[in-house]
XYZ file of C-alpha atoms in Angstrom:
458
model
C 202.767 134.007 78.641
C 201.275 133.354 81.555
C 198.080 135.560 82.596
C 199.234 138.898 84.471
C 202.817 138.498 83.959
C 203.292 141.989 82.786
C 200.905 143.441 84.987
C 202.600 146.773 86.919
C 201.192 145.734 90.200
C 198.198 143.441 92.019
C 196.039 146.749 91.782
C 196.277 146.688 87.915
C 195.633 142.925 87.690
C 192.861 143.120 89.627
C 191.448 145.822 87.451
C 191.749 143.761 84.595
C 189.252 141.631 85.709
C 186.349 143.205 85.560
C 185.757 141.521 81.869
C 185.342 138.150 83.760
C 182.047 139.669 84.983
C 180.667 141.238 81.872
C 177.675 139.898 80.276
C 178.697 139.223 76.356
C 176.173 139.458 74.177
C 177.845 136.832 71.715
C 178.475 133.172 73.047
C 181.833 133.645 70.869
C 183.072 136.522 72.582
C 182.775 134.581 75.888
C 184.580 132.044 74.444
C 187.469 133.896 72.961
C 187.862 136.316 76.028
C 188.529 133.190 77.564
C 190.952 131.989 75.397
C 192.863 135.210 75.200
C 193.704 134.672 78.826
C 195.990 131.392 78.055
C 199.417 131.740 77.559
C 200.847 133.774 74.584
C 203.874 133.007 72.518
C 206.793 135.100 71.364
C 207.115 135.567 67.471
C 209.694 137.293 65.661
C 209.370 139.536 62.627
C 210.664 139.217 59.334
C 210.381 141.960 56.766
C 208.736 141.003 53.177
C 210.967 141.457 50.256
C 211.063 144.063 48.059
C 209.422 143.690 44.396
C 212.792 144.458 42.656
C 216.316 142.698 43.370
C 217.941 145.776 41.748
C 217.025 149.768 41.390
C 214.892 150.604 38.205
C 216.928 152.525 35.534
C 217.273 156.063 36.521
C 217.165 157.023 32.770
C 215.337 155.383 29.977
C 216.509 154.573 26.410
C 214.913 156.324 23.293
C 215.133 155.487 19.710
C 214.061 157.107 16.205
C 210.586 156.727 15.547
C 209.462 154.532 12.665
C 206.393 154.619 10.647
C 204.075 151.636 11.518
C 203.382 149.076 8.902
C 199.875 149.004 9.134
C 198.460 145.187 9.253
C 195.714 143.419 11.005
C 191.509 143.829 10.956
C 190.676 147.599 11.273
C 189.765 148.920 14.614
C 186.321 149.727 15.574
C 185.783 150.902 19.132
C 182.731 150.330 21.153
C 182.217 152.758 24.121
C 179.424 151.647 26.589
C 177.843 154.121 28.417
C 179.120 154.310 32.013
C 176.708 154.036 35.044
C 175.988 157.241 36.552
C 177.088 157.284 40.155
C 173.812 157.979 42.745
C 175.345 160.340 45.112
C 172.717 160.251 47.521
C 173.380 156.375 47.931
C 177.246 156.953 48.409
C 176.332 159.453 51.136
C 174.351 157.157 53.471
C 173.289 158.626 56.973
C 173.898 162.331 55.622
C 169.992 163.377 56.385
C 170.131 161.967 60.139
C 171.968 163.877 62.950
C 174.895 161.370 64.026
C 177.098 161.772 67.048
C 180.314 161.056 65.064
C 180.590 162.371 61.347
C 183.767 162.361 59.403
C 184.875 162.496 55.553
C 185.509 159.793 53.883
C 187.417 160.548 50.614
C 185.229 163.145 49.846
C 182.397 161.342 50.916
C 180.579 162.718 54.337
C 179.747 159.669 56.771
C 178.096 159.635 60.201
C 177.632 157.063 62.577
C 176.232 156.598 66.649
C 178.606 155.121 68.999
C 177.527 153.375 71.850
C 179.199 155.167 75.327
C 180.391 151.716 76.423
C 182.793 151.817 73.318
C 183.956 155.195 73.676
C 184.991 154.600 77.257
C 187.100 151.429 76.639
C 190.374 151.961 77.749
C 193.660 149.854 77.198
C 195.005 149.418 80.557
C 197.714 148.157 81.727
C 199.720 148.396 78.844
C 199.883 144.407 78.830
C 198.038 141.228 77.705
C 195.772 142.028 80.606
C 194.832 145.424 79.082
C 194.004 143.689 75.806
C 191.571 141.372 77.563
C 189.960 144.088 79.546
C 189.434 146.470 76.197
C 188.026 143.251 74.479
C 185.467 142.448 77.207
C 184.185 146.111 77.271
C 183.520 146.353 73.539
C 181.772 142.633 73.610
C 179.922 143.758 76.068
C 178.597 147.206 74.460
C 175.818 147.699 71.903
C 177.927 147.382 68.675
C 175.413 145.351 66.320
C 174.086 148.848 64.884
C 177.281 149.988 64.432
C 178.576 146.525 62.547
C 175.090 147.160 60.545
C 176.026 150.538 59.635
C 179.268 149.668 58.255
C 178.209 146.598 56.186
C 175.634 149.071 54.810
C 178.038 151.627 53.652
C 180.412 149.322 52.156
C 177.997 147.502 50.091
C 176.504 151.042 48.675
C 180.087 152.497 48.377
C 181.282 149.480 46.395
C 184.452 149.311 48.685
C 186.905 146.099 48.284
C 188.381 144.641 51.538
C 191.090 147.585 51.354
C 188.250 149.916 51.641
C 186.735 148.470 54.171
C 189.918 148.447 56.304
C 190.346 152.413 55.454
C 186.697 153.179 56.524
C 187.355 151.298 59.727
C 190.691 152.811 60.533
C 189.224 156.549 60.057
C 186.365 155.512 62.233
C 188.793 154.316 64.681
C 190.747 157.264 64.642
C 187.676 159.545 65.229
C 186.777 157.793 68.297
C 190.409 157.402 69.946
C 193.381 159.537 70.402
C 195.778 156.919 71.310
C 197.054 154.462 68.596
C 196.892 151.563 70.925
C 192.830 151.896 71.383
C 192.153 152.703 67.885
C 194.094 149.658 66.663
C 192.573 147.691 69.296
C 189.233 148.666 68.100
C 189.678 148.077 64.509
C 190.926 144.640 65.578
C 187.425 144.105 67.274
C 185.446 145.371 64.182
C 187.402 143.295 61.534
C 187.102 139.884 63.583
C 183.452 140.668 63.841
C 183.255 141.402 60.302
C 185.003 137.987 59.912
C 188.612 138.801 58.811
C 191.231 136.874 60.087
C 193.227 139.569 62.084
C 195.283 139.585 65.388
C 196.642 141.987 67.736
C 200.239 141.499 69.542
C 202.584 143.388 71.951
C 205.746 144.721 70.798
C 207.232 147.020 73.776
C 204.101 147.318 75.531
C 202.337 149.031 72.330
C 199.816 146.838 70.137
C 200.331 146.030 66.683
C 197.478 144.813 64.524
C 198.273 141.950 62.242
C 196.375 140.924 59.070
C 196.276 137.721 56.797
C 196.321 138.744 53.454
C 195.481 136.833 50.278
C 198.629 138.577 48.568
C 202.133 139.331 49.611
C 202.431 142.822 51.254
C 206.061 144.177 50.192
C 208.810 145.646 52.628
C 206.181 145.119 55.121
C 207.059 143.259 58.861
C 205.392 139.825 58.868
C 205.003 137.290 61.425
C 204.616 133.558 60.887
C 202.151 132.326 63.232
C 200.792 128.660 62.932
C 202.175 128.380 59.668
C 200.497 131.342 58.218
C 202.112 134.983 57.530
C 200.480 137.870 59.298
C 201.428 141.240 57.834
C 201.631 144.553 60.184
C 200.537 146.435 57.476
C 200.573 149.807 59.237
C 204.462 149.543 59.356
C 204.431 149.112 55.933
C 207.558 150.755 54.244
C 208.644 151.930 58.135
C 212.271 152.026 58.517
C 211.988 150.967 62.652
C 212.391 147.720 62.891
C 209.419 146.089 64.982
C 211.006 143.438 66.560
C 209.537 140.523 68.756
C 205.984 140.418 69.038
C 203.804 138.559 72.032
C 200.336 137.320 70.724
C 198.004 134.067 70.294
C 197.756 131.458 67.411
C 193.721 130.774 67.121
C 191.442 132.631 65.349
C 188.557 134.570 66.376
C 185.547 131.907 65.896
C 184.303 132.119 62.125
C 186.963 135.042 61.340
C 188.782 133.035 58.440
C 188.435 135.998 55.755
C 191.800 136.928 54.542
C 191.865 140.458 53.254
C 192.050 140.823 49.365
C 193.852 143.743 47.960
C 191.945 143.060 44.458
C 189.909 145.798 42.949
C 187.136 144.035 41.056
C 185.037 147.364 41.111
C 186.077 151.156 41.769
C 184.466 152.510 45.030
C 181.888 154.896 44.608
C 183.157 158.287 45.973
C 181.622 161.717 45.631
C 183.327 163.359 42.430
C 186.220 165.999 43.117
C 186.971 166.581 39.512
C 190.524 167.834 38.244
C 191.253 168.413 34.778
C 194.160 167.014 33.070
C 195.677 167.610 29.742
C 197.846 164.849 28.283
C 199.859 165.941 24.692
C 202.449 163.566 23.086
C 204.217 163.801 19.747
C 203.192 160.725 17.118
C 205.018 160.832 13.797
C 205.380 164.832 13.488
C 201.957 165.545 15.021
C 201.037 166.767 18.371
C 198.064 165.038 19.803
C 195.991 166.531 22.618
C 193.801 164.712 25.276
C 191.497 166.425 27.786
C 190.377 164.278 30.998
C 188.799 164.855 34.165
C 189.674 162.466 36.945
C 188.250 162.249 40.362
C 190.790 162.922 42.945
C 188.926 161.351 45.840
C 189.678 157.814 43.856
C 193.375 159.166 43.373
C 193.481 159.564 47.221
C 192.110 156.375 48.002
C 194.346 154.466 45.673
C 197.467 156.226 46.865
C 196.699 154.705 50.291
C 197.751 151.143 49.098
C 200.582 149.495 50.362
C 202.702 147.667 47.708
C 201.236 144.308 46.929
C 201.505 141.485 44.150
C 201.300 143.090 40.371
C 198.070 141.096 39.876
C 196.271 143.517 41.957
C 197.195 146.308 39.694
C 197.044 144.736 36.397
C 193.464 143.332 36.885
C 192.151 146.350 38.807
C 188.707 147.469 37.459
C 189.312 151.022 35.435
C 187.028 153.768 36.619
C 184.477 153.628 33.754
C 183.894 157.280 33.374
C 187.595 157.967 32.942
C 188.035 155.405 30.356
C 184.928 156.436 28.395
C 186.935 159.643 28.259
C 190.096 158.268 27.399
C 188.633 155.880 24.699
C 186.515 158.675 23.224
C 189.822 160.787 22.412
C 192.068 157.581 21.582
C 189.145 156.857 19.159
C 189.188 160.062 17.318
C 193.081 159.055 16.167
C 192.523 155.434 15.184
C 189.134 154.231 14.430
C 189.241 152.609 11.155
C 192.897 152.083 11.142
C 194.704 148.984 11.050
C 195.058 147.287 14.466
C 199.127 147.190 14.130
C 198.776 151.599 13.624
C 196.266 151.529 17.003
C 198.523 149.644 18.948
C 201.609 151.486 18.052
C 199.494 154.637 18.957
C 198.322 153.887 22.120
C 201.814 152.492 23.222
C 203.155 156.081 21.902
C 200.712 157.624 24.240
C 201.978 155.787 27.089
C 205.196 156.503 26.406
C 205.552 160.077 25.584
C 202.835 161.487 27.615
C 204.573 161.214 30.705
C 208.140 162.213 32.205
C 209.774 159.371 33.719
C 210.950 159.163 37.252
C 211.385 156.556 39.796
C 209.596 156.032 43.055
C 212.265 156.881 45.645
C 212.409 160.458 43.311
C 208.686 160.948 42.988
C 207.271 159.314 46.276
C 210.202 158.927 48.408
C 209.379 155.487 48.618
C 208.649 152.315 46.379
C 205.111 152.621 44.974
C 203.042 150.937 42.213
C 200.545 153.049 40.483
C 196.738 152.079 39.320
C 196.380 152.969 35.652
C 194.297 156.146 36.931
C 196.837 157.295 39.131
C 199.445 157.031 36.090
C 197.082 159.360 33.735
C 196.818 161.766 36.947
C 200.594 162.114 37.782
C 202.888 163.802 35.415
C 205.696 161.343 36.070
C 205.763 157.858 36.438
C 208.336 154.629 35.844
C 208.071 151.226 33.926
C 205.812 149.089 35.959
C 203.040 152.232 35.758
C 203.365 152.556 32.045
C 202.913 148.790 31.873
C 200.051 148.688 33.777
C 198.261 151.399 32.057
C 199.127 149.957 28.544
C 197.880 146.832 29.455
C 194.901 147.957 30.654
C 193.894 149.871 27.536
C 195.342 147.183 25.549
C 192.697 144.652 26.882
C 189.921 147.282 26.982
C 190.346 148.716 23.660
C 191.236 145.704 21.442
C 190.876 142.712 23.380
C 194.092 141.350 22.864
C 196.110 139.112 25.171
C 198.521 141.112 26.822
C 200.836 140.017 29.879
C 203.136 142.371 31.910
C 206.959 141.147 31.655
C 208.816 141.495 34.774
C 212.933 141.469 34.969
C 214.944 141.986 37.931
C 214.955 145.759 37.438
C 212.350 146.312 34.789
C 208.891 145.881 33.681
C 207.446 145.962 30.093
C 204.660 144.334 28.393
C 203.981 141.893 25.179
C 200.926 141.161 23.463
C 199.382 138.077 21.834
C 199.487 139.330 18.043
C 201.433 138.071 14.914
C 203.725 140.509 14.125
C 207.411 139.841 13.739
C 210.142 141.222 16.143
C 211.440 140.883 19.594
C 209.318 138.107 21.721
C 208.837 136.039 24.832
C 207.442 132.886 25.242
C 204.782 132.539 27.846
C 203.868 128.887 28.460
C 203.798 127.680 24.633
C 202.553 130.816 23.289
C 204.622 133.789 21.594
C 203.880 137.138 22.888
C 205.367 140.025 21.054
C 207.544 142.820 23.385
C 205.911 146.210 23.533
C 207.693 148.368 25.974
C 205.939 151.460 27.253
C 209.097 152.830 28.613
C 211.263 152.649 25.608
C 210.835 156.003 24.039
C 209.364 155.598 20.141
C 209.981 152.330 19.909
C 207.146 150.157 18.127
C 205.758 146.657 18.742
C 208.455 144.212 18.541
C 211.386 146.275 19.569
C 212.717 145.363 23.093
C 215.363 147.284 24.650
C 218.818 145.999 24.005
C 219.703 145.482 27.751
C 216.760 142.921 27.827
C 216.780 141.485 24.655
C 218.528 138.179 25.683
C 217.866 138.091 29.173
C 215.002 135.718 30.643
C 212.160 137.701 32.522
C 211.691 136.708 36.282
C 207.815 136.501 35.970
C 204.987 137.233 33.819
C 201.926 139.219 34.902
C 198.504 137.733 32.954
C 195.330 139.865 32.483
C 192.191 138.357 33.303
């Protein structure tokens, strides 16, 4: 779209030209600023699919408990000491007064912001306004801010989604208007080498991210053969519609957003007690856990992405160690089949079953820590928790087993019963949602159905 086609008047158009006279600190900014003045293109929005074709079961099945036949090697759970979190390291900049301070999932942070950044305005509300806003930021003293952000996300062990959340919270502290805070995020994320774009929908700014994984139930635009997701509009019922934007990337901004969580972020602790109990072979088993609510709040910000992210996410060391110690009391020295069925029973019976739409009002996949924190969960949440415990406690091969309306797991163990083929290998079904069912027992509904896909734990 030609420069100025949206300008409300010639005076508005002239006002946007101030960026042409700016002195850019980075040659890349000058090059990109000139590129932004070229004709923008129109793109149609498509909403990415939901994770499930059919709704998950409203009620779950239950069978009569059968005593486990003990086979396999004896269990010897080894618990490694979790590293201590150095609180001074996850509260950087605390000692020095900053002109902008806020709480980031329990951790107080502070930044100094150049006045040229604070004064930047999106005006007029068109392509020229974006160019003007970019010019103001590119001419500001942003280097120290970028350095501070990099320092914090390294010290706090933030993944890409953590960086996104940090920059979002920072931007909202500076700008009251959503369009301006989105433009600031766009500028910072490009400076941090992320492949993001902005576009215009009905004179408002839309931020677009190139992601490593599919983001479900989210508007996306195919630009130069690549899907860019409007993650801010995840699960939003309002249709975005046509968007005007550019196709080239900011120079050297090639990094896709990766939602993987190889390490849990270092957050100040806000400990909440959690008591779990369940019945196993006539006995009541109780477990006492302490869970960091700040970590749960961070995980709660995630949009719905590929299952691989949840099944392969790091499990919080402190929480895992507590749980492993509690389970060790009950299964150490027993045969492997007993231990696996005991952990299966723990996941089946410690939580009430409830579908996402009833609990959260939307689709939501929970990380293992969230499933331990909340009283209710559904099939996928239990499958993720059980799979991670099997891998961490016993180091057996395990996969998530996805059907059109259900999620189960299967284990690489030499046990008779219902099984699935993953490649050339046999995996025995272990369903964390089928109450009282031991390994090798699948829900009758899924016994003769070929699964849609498998999720491998690395």
